[in-house]
Amino acid sequence: MSSTNQEGDTRNQDQKLVNEEQALQSSNSDNNNSSSGEENEKKKNANPMEWDGPNDPRNPRNFSMVRKVYITGNLAMLTFLATFASSILSPATQILSTEFSISSEVSILATALYVLGFAFGPTVFGPASEVLGRKNPLSAGMFMFAIFTVPVAVAQNTATIFTCRFLSGVFASAPLAIAGGGLADLYDTLPRGIAVAGFASATFLGPVLGPIVGGFVTMSHLGWRWTQWLLLILGMSSVMLYFFTVPETYSPVVLSQRAAKIRPESRTGAIQAEANKKQIDLRDLLRKYILKPWIMIAQEPILALITLHVGFVFAFLYLCFEALLHSSRTVAGISE
C-alpha cells in the first residue's frame, strides 16, 4: 500500500510540472504574439510620407517649365556625350593599326567594344535607378566613363585600349538606361513626347558628329590621343554640372530623403516613405530587371523583331562610318 501511495504522489508531482511548463510556454507565446502585434501596430500607425497635395512644389511633376527644360537639357547632353564617344575614335583606326602593328579589322574593335558595352551596362544601371534614384547612378556611371578615357589616352598597347574602351561603354550606358525614366519623372503623358523626341535625337546625333570631330582632332597636330582628352574634359564638366545643379527626380527616393530629414524633428519618429517600407530583395531585382527582359523577348515576337531592327540600325550606322573612312583612305591613296 505504501509503495502504491508513493507512486501516486510521484505521478501527481510530474503532472504538476508538466502543467507548469505548458502554462509557461503559453505565457511566453502570448508575450511574443503581443510584442509582434505591437510592432505591426506601430508599422501600421507609422505616418506615411506623401506630397503636400497635388500642387506640392517639391514634386518633380510640378517643377517650372524652365527648370524641366534645364534638367532635360542636362540629360540630353549626357546622352549625346555617351553616344558621341562611341564613334569619335573611328577615324583613328588606320593610325592605330600602323602604330600598334595590328590589322584594320582588329583596330575596329576600339569602336565595336565600346558599343558592346551598351548591351551590358543597362542591366546594372536600370535596377539601380529604381532603387537608388536617377541622380547618383547616372552621375557615378558618367564619372567612371570619364575616368576610363585616361588609360586610352596614355595607352601603350592595344589590350589597354580595347579593355578600357569596353568599360567606358559599360559606364556610358548609364544615361541611355536612366534618362528615359528621368523624363517620365518630370512630364505628364502629352508633353513627354516632345522631351523624348529631344532625347532620341541626342542618341543618334552623337554617333554622327563623333567621326567629324574625331577626324579633325586626329588629323591635326594633336593626334588621336586628344580625342580621349577631349572626352575627359567634356565628361567631367558635364557630370559635375549635372551632379551639382540637377536634383533627384525619382519620387520614392525624394520622399524617403524628405522623411529622413523630418523624422528626427517629429515626436513619434514614425514618419516613413513608401520606399523605406520595401526591403531590397536581390532575387526580386534579378528576376525583374535581368531575367524578365529575356523572357519578354522569348515570349513576345513583336518585341524580338523590334530588338533585331534596332540592332540592325545601330550595326548599319557604325558600319557606314568604317566604310566611309575606308573609302576616303582609298581615294586619298589613289590621288597620291
Coordinates of C-alpha atoms in Angstrom, one line a residue:
M1 CA 0.0 0.0 0.0
S2 CA 2.8 2.4 0.9
S3 CA 4.5 1.8 -2.4
T4 CA 1.3 2.4 -4.3
N5 CA 0.7 5.7 -2.5
Q6 CA 4.3 6.8 -3.3
E7 CA 3.8 6.0 -7.0
G8 CA 0.6 8.1 -7.0
D9 CA 2.3 11.0 -5.4
T10 CA 5.1 10.9 -7.9
R11 CA 2.6 10.9 -10.8
N12 CA 0.8 13.9 -9.3
Q13 CA 4.1 15.8 -9.0
D14 CA 5.1 15.0 -12.6
Q15 CA 1.7 16.1 -13.8
K16 CA 2.0 19.4 -11.9
L17 CA 5.4 20.0 -13.5
V18 CA 4.0 19.3 -17.0
N19 CA 1.1 21.7 -16.3
E20 CA 3.5 24.4 -15.1
E21 CA 5.7 24.0 -18.2
Q22 CA 2.7 24.3 -20.5
A23 CA 1.5 27.4 -18.7
L24 CA 5.0 29.0 -19.0
Q25 CA 5.2 28.2 -22.7
S26 CA 1.7 29.6 -23.4
S27 CA 2.6 32.8 -21.5
N28 CA 5.8 33.2 -23.5
S29 CA 3.9 32.7 -26.8
D30 CA 1.3 35.2 -25.7
N31 CA 4.1 37.7 -24.9
N32 CA 5.7 37.1 -28.2
N33 CA 2.5 37.5 -30.1
S34 CA 1.7 40.6 -28.2
S35 CA 5.1 42.1 -28.9
S36 CA 4.9 41.2 -32.6
G37 CA 1.4 42.6 -32.6
E38 CA 2.7 45.9 -31.1
E39 CA 5.4 46.1 -33.7
N40 CA 2.9 45.5 -36.5
E41 CA 0.6 48.1 -35.0
K42 CA 3.5 50.6 -34.9
K43 CA 4.2 49.9 -38.5
K44 CA 0.6 50.4 -39.4
N45 CA 0.5 53.6 -37.4
A46 CA 3.6 55.0 -39.0
N47 CA 2.8 58.2 -40.7
P48 CA 3.3 57.8 -44.4
M49 CA 5.3 60.5 -46.2
E50 CA 3.4 61.9 -49.1
W51 CA 3.3 65.0 -51.2
D52 CA 1.6 68.0 -49.7
G53 CA -1.3 67.9 -52.1
P54 CA -1.3 67.8 -55.9
N55 CA 0.4 71.2 -56.2
D56 CA 3.4 70.4 -53.9
P57 CA 6.3 72.4 -55.5
R58 CA 8.8 69.7 -54.4
N59 CA 7.1 67.2 -56.6
P60 CA 9.2 66.9 -59.9
R61 CA 5.9 67.0 -61.9
N62 CA 5.3 70.5 -60.5
F63 CA 8.6 72.0 -61.4
S64 CA 8.5 75.1 -63.5
M65 CA 8.9 74.6 -67.3
V66 CA 12.2 76.4 -67.3
R67 CA 13.6 74.0 -64.7
K68 CA 12.2 71.0 -66.5
V69 CA 13.8 72.1 -69.8
Y70 CA 17.1 72.7 -67.9
I71 CA 17.0 69.1 -66.5
T72 CA 16.1 67.7 -69.9
G73 CA 19.0 69.6 -71.5
N74 CA 21.4 68.0 -69.0
L75 CA 20.1 64.5 -69.6
A76 CA 20.2 65.1 -73.4
M77 CA 23.8 66.4 -73.1
L78 CA 24.9 63.3 -71.1
T79 CA 23.2 61.0 -73.6
F80 CA 24.8 62.9 -76.5
L81 CA 28.2 62.6 -74.9
A82 CA 27.8 58.8 -74.3
T83 CA 27.0 58.2 -78.0
F84 CA 29.4 60.8 -79.3
A85 CA 32.3 58.9 -77.6
S86 CA 31.3 55.7 -79.3
S87 CA 32.4 56.9 -82.8
I88 CA 35.0 59.6 -82.0
L89 CA 37.8 57.1 -82.3
S90 CA 36.7 55.6 -85.6
P91 CA 38.8 57.9 -87.8
A92 CA 41.9 56.7 -86.0
T93 CA 41.6 53.0 -87.0
Q94 CA 44.3 53.2 -89.7
I95 CA 46.6 55.1 -87.3
L96 CA 46.1 52.6 -84.6
S97 CA 46.8 49.7 -87.0
T98 CA 50.0 51.4 -88.0
E99 CA 51.2 52.5 -84.6
F100 CA 50.5 49.1 -82.8
S101 CA 51.1 46.8 -85.8
I102 CA 47.7 45.3 -86.0
S103 CA 45.3 44.7 -88.9
S104 CA 42.5 47.1 -89.8
E105 CA 39.9 44.6 -88.7
V106 CA 41.4 44.4 -85.2
S107 CA 41.7 48.2 -84.9
I108 CA 37.9 48.5 -85.5
L109 CA 37.5 46.8 -82.0
A110 CA 38.2 50.2 -80.4
T111 CA 34.7 51.2 -81.7
A112 CA 33.0 47.8 -81.6
L113 CA 33.8 47.0 -78.0
Y114 CA 32.6 50.4 -76.8
V115 CA 29.2 49.8 -78.4
L116 CA 29.2 46.3 -77.0
G117 CA 29.4 47.8 -73.5
F118 CA 25.9 49.4 -74.2
A119 CA 24.5 45.9 -74.0
F120 CA 25.8 45.1 -70.5
G121 CA 25.6 48.4 -68.7
P122 CA 21.8 48.8 -68.6
T123 CA 21.4 45.5 -66.8
V124 CA 23.1 47.2 -63.8
F125 CA 22.0 50.9 -64.1
G126 CA 18.4 50.1 -64.8
P127 CA 17.8 48.3 -61.5
A128 CA 20.0 50.8 -59.7
S129 CA 17.8 53.7 -60.9
E130 CA 14.7 52.0 -59.4
V131 CA 16.3 51.5 -56.0
L132 CA 18.8 54.4 -55.6
G133 CA 17.2 57.0 -57.8
R134 CA 18.2 58.6 -61.0
K135 CA 20.9 61.1 -59.9
N136 CA 23.5 59.0 -58.1
P137 CA 23.7 56.0 -60.5
L138 CA 23.8 58.3 -63.6
S139 CA 26.5 60.5 -62.0
A140 CA 28.6 57.6 -61.0
G141 CA 28.3 56.0 -64.4
M142 CA 29.4 59.1 -66.3
F143 CA 32.2 59.8 -63.8
M144 CA 33.6 56.4 -64.4
F145 CA 33.2 56.8 -68.1
A146 CA 35.4 59.9 -68.0
I147 CA 37.9 58.1 -65.8
F148 CA 38.4 55.3 -68.3
T149 CA 39.2 57.7 -71.1
V150 CA 42.5 58.4 -69.4
P151 CA 44.0 54.9 -69.8
V152 CA 43.1 55.0 -73.5
A153 CA 44.7 58.4 -74.0
V154 CA 48.0 57.2 -72.5
A155 CA 47.8 53.5 -73.7
Q156 CA 51.0 51.8 -74.9
N157 CA 49.3 48.6 -76.2
T158 CA 46.1 47.6 -77.7
A159 CA 44.9 45.5 -74.7
T160 CA 44.6 48.6 -72.7
I161 CA 42.7 50.4 -75.4
F162 CA 40.2 47.6 -76.0
T163 CA 39.6 46.9 -72.4
C164 CA 39.1 50.5 -71.3
R165 CA 37.0 51.3 -74.3
F166 CA 34.7 48.4 -73.4
L167 CA 34.5 49.6 -69.7
S168 CA 33.9 53.1 -70.9
G169 CA 30.9 51.9 -73.0
V170 CA 29.5 49.9 -70.0
F171 CA 29.6 53.0 -67.8
A172 CA 28.5 55.4 -70.6
S173 CA 25.3 53.4 -70.9
A174 CA 24.0 55.0 -67.7
P175 CA 22.2 57.9 -69.4
L176 CA 20.8 55.5 -72.0
A177 CA 19.2 53.4 -69.3
I178 CA 18.2 56.2 -66.9
A179 CA 17.5 59.3 -68.8
G180 CA 14.1 58.0 -70.1
G181 CA 13.0 57.3 -66.6
G182 CA 14.1 60.8 -65.6
L183 CA 11.9 62.3 -68.3
A184 CA 9.0 60.2 -67.1
D185 CA 9.5 61.7 -63.6
L186 CA 9.2 65.2 -64.9
Y187 CA 6.5 65.2 -67.6
D188 CA 2.9 64.1 -68.0
T189 CA 1.9 61.9 -70.9
L190 CA 1.3 64.6 -73.5
P191 CA 4.4 66.9 -73.1
R192 CA 6.6 63.8 -72.5
G193 CA 6.5 63.1 -76.2
I194 CA 8.4 66.3 -77.1
A195 CA 11.0 65.6 -74.4
V196 CA 11.5 62.0 -75.6
A197 CA 12.0 63.3 -79.2
G198 CA 14.8 65.5 -78.0
F199 CA 16.3 62.7 -76.0
A200 CA 16.1 60.4 -79.1
S201 CA 17.7 63.0 -81.3
A202 CA 20.7 63.3 -78.9
T203 CA 21.0 59.5 -79.1
F204 CA 21.5 59.5 -82.8
L205 CA 23.2 62.8 -83.2
G206 CA 26.2 61.8 -81.1
P207 CA 27.4 58.9 -83.4
V208 CA 27.1 61.1 -86.4
L209 CA 29.1 64.0 -85.0
G210 CA 31.7 61.7 -83.5
P211 CA 33.6 60.9 -86.7
I212 CA 33.5 64.5 -87.8
V213 CA 35.1 65.9 -84.6
G214 CA 37.3 62.9 -84.2
G215 CA 38.6 63.3 -87.8
F216 CA 39.6 66.9 -87.3
V217 CA 41.3 66.1 -84.0
T218 CA 43.1 63.0 -85.3
M219 CA 44.4 64.7 -88.5
S220 CA 45.5 67.8 -86.6
H221 CA 48.8 68.2 -84.7
L222 CA 47.1 67.0 -81.6
G223 CA 46.8 63.4 -82.7
W224 CA 44.3 60.6 -81.9
R225 CA 45.0 60.6 -78.2
W226 CA 43.5 64.0 -77.8
T227 CA 40.1 62.6 -78.8
Q228 CA 40.1 60.9 -75.4
W229 CA 41.4 64.0 -73.6
L230 CA 38.5 65.9 -75.2
L231 CA 36.1 63.2 -73.8
L232 CA 37.6 63.6 -70.4
I233 CA 37.1 67.4 -70.4
L234 CA 33.6 67.2 -71.7
G235 CA 32.6 64.2 -69.5
M236 CA 33.9 65.7 -66.2
S237 CA 32.4 69.2 -66.9
S238 CA 29.0 67.7 -67.9
V239 CA 28.8 65.3 -65.0
M240 CA 29.8 68.0 -62.4
L241 CA 27.2 70.4 -63.8
Y242 CA 24.6 67.7 -63.6
F243 CA 25.5 66.5 -60.1
F244 CA 25.6 69.9 -58.5
T245 CA 22.7 71.6 -60.3
V246 CA 20.1 68.9 -61.1
P247 CA 18.0 67.5 -58.2
E248 CA 16.8 64.0 -57.7
T249 CA 13.6 63.4 -59.7
Y250 CA 12.5 59.9 -58.7
S251 CA 9.6 60.4 -56.4
P252 CA 10.0 57.4 -54.0
V253 CA 13.6 58.4 -53.3
V254 CA 12.7 62.1 -53.0
L255 CA 10.1 61.2 -50.4
S256 CA 12.4 58.9 -48.5
Q257 CA 15.0 61.7 -48.3
R258 CA 12.4 64.1 -47.1
A259 CA 11.2 61.6 -44.5
A260 CA 14.7 61.2 -43.2
K261 CA 15.0 64.9 -42.7
I262 CA 11.7 65.3 -40.9
R263 CA 11.8 62.1 -38.8
P264 CA 14.2 63.5 -36.1
E265 CA 12.0 66.5 -35.7
S266 CA 8.8 64.6 -35.3
R267 CA 7.6 63.5 -31.8
T268 CA 6.8 59.9 -32.8
G269 CA 9.7 59.4 -35.1
A270 CA 7.4 57.1 -37.1
I271 CA 7.3 59.0 -40.4
Q272 CA 8.2 56.7 -43.3
A273 CA 8.2 57.0 -47.0
E274 CA 6.7 54.1 -49.0
A275 CA 10.2 53.3 -50.4
N276 CA 11.5 52.7 -46.9
K277 CA 8.9 50.0 -46.2
K278 CA 10.1 47.9 -49.1
Q279 CA 13.1 45.7 -48.4
I280 CA 15.6 45.3 -51.2
D281 CA 15.4 41.7 -52.4
L282 CA 18.3 40.7 -54.7
R283 CA 16.4 37.8 -56.1
D284 CA 13.5 40.1 -57.0
L285 CA 15.9 42.5 -58.7
L286 CA 17.4 39.7 -60.7
R287 CA 14.0 38.4 -61.7
K288 CA 12.5 41.7 -62.7
Y289 CA 15.4 43.5 -64.4
I290 CA 17.8 40.8 -65.7
L291 CA 15.7 37.8 -66.4
K292 CA 12.4 39.5 -67.3
P293 CA 13.7 41.3 -70.5
W294 CA 14.9 38.0 -71.9
I295 CA 11.7 36.3 -71.0
M296 CA 9.7 39.0 -72.7
I297 CA 11.9 38.7 -75.9
A298 CA 11.3 35.0 -76.0
Q299 CA 7.5 35.3 -75.4
E300 CA 6.7 38.4 -77.5
P301 CA 7.6 38.1 -81.2
I302 CA 6.9 41.8 -81.9
L303 CA 9.4 42.8 -79.2
A304 CA 12.0 40.4 -80.6
L305 CA 11.6 41.9 -84.1
I306 CA 11.9 45.5 -82.8
T307 CA 15.1 44.4 -80.9
L308 CA 16.5 42.9 -84.1
H309 CA 15.6 46.1 -86.0
V310 CA 17.3 48.4 -83.6
G311 CA 20.3 46.2 -83.5
F312 CA 20.5 46.2 -87.3
V313 CA 20.1 50.0 -87.4
F314 CA 23.0 50.5 -85.0
A315 CA 25.2 48.0 -86.8
F316 CA 24.5 49.6 -90.1
L317 CA 25.1 53.1 -88.7
Y318 CA 28.6 52.2 -87.4
L319 CA 29.3 50.1 -90.5
C320 CA 28.8 53.2 -92.6
F321 CA 31.3 55.1 -90.5
E322 CA 34.0 52.5 -91.2
A323 CA 33.0 52.1 -94.9
L324 CA 33.2 55.9 -95.4
L325 CA 36.6 56.1 -93.7
H326 CA 37.9 53.2 -95.7
S327 CA 36.7 54.7 -99.0
S328 CA 38.2 58.1 -98.1
R329 CA 41.6 56.4 -97.4
T330 CA 41.4 54.5 -100.7
V331 CA 40.6 57.7 -102.6
A332 CA 43.5 59.5 -100.9
G333 CA 45.9 56.7 -101.8
I334 CA 44.9 56.8 -105.4
S335 CA 45.2 60.6 -105.6
E336 CA 48.7 60.4 -104.2

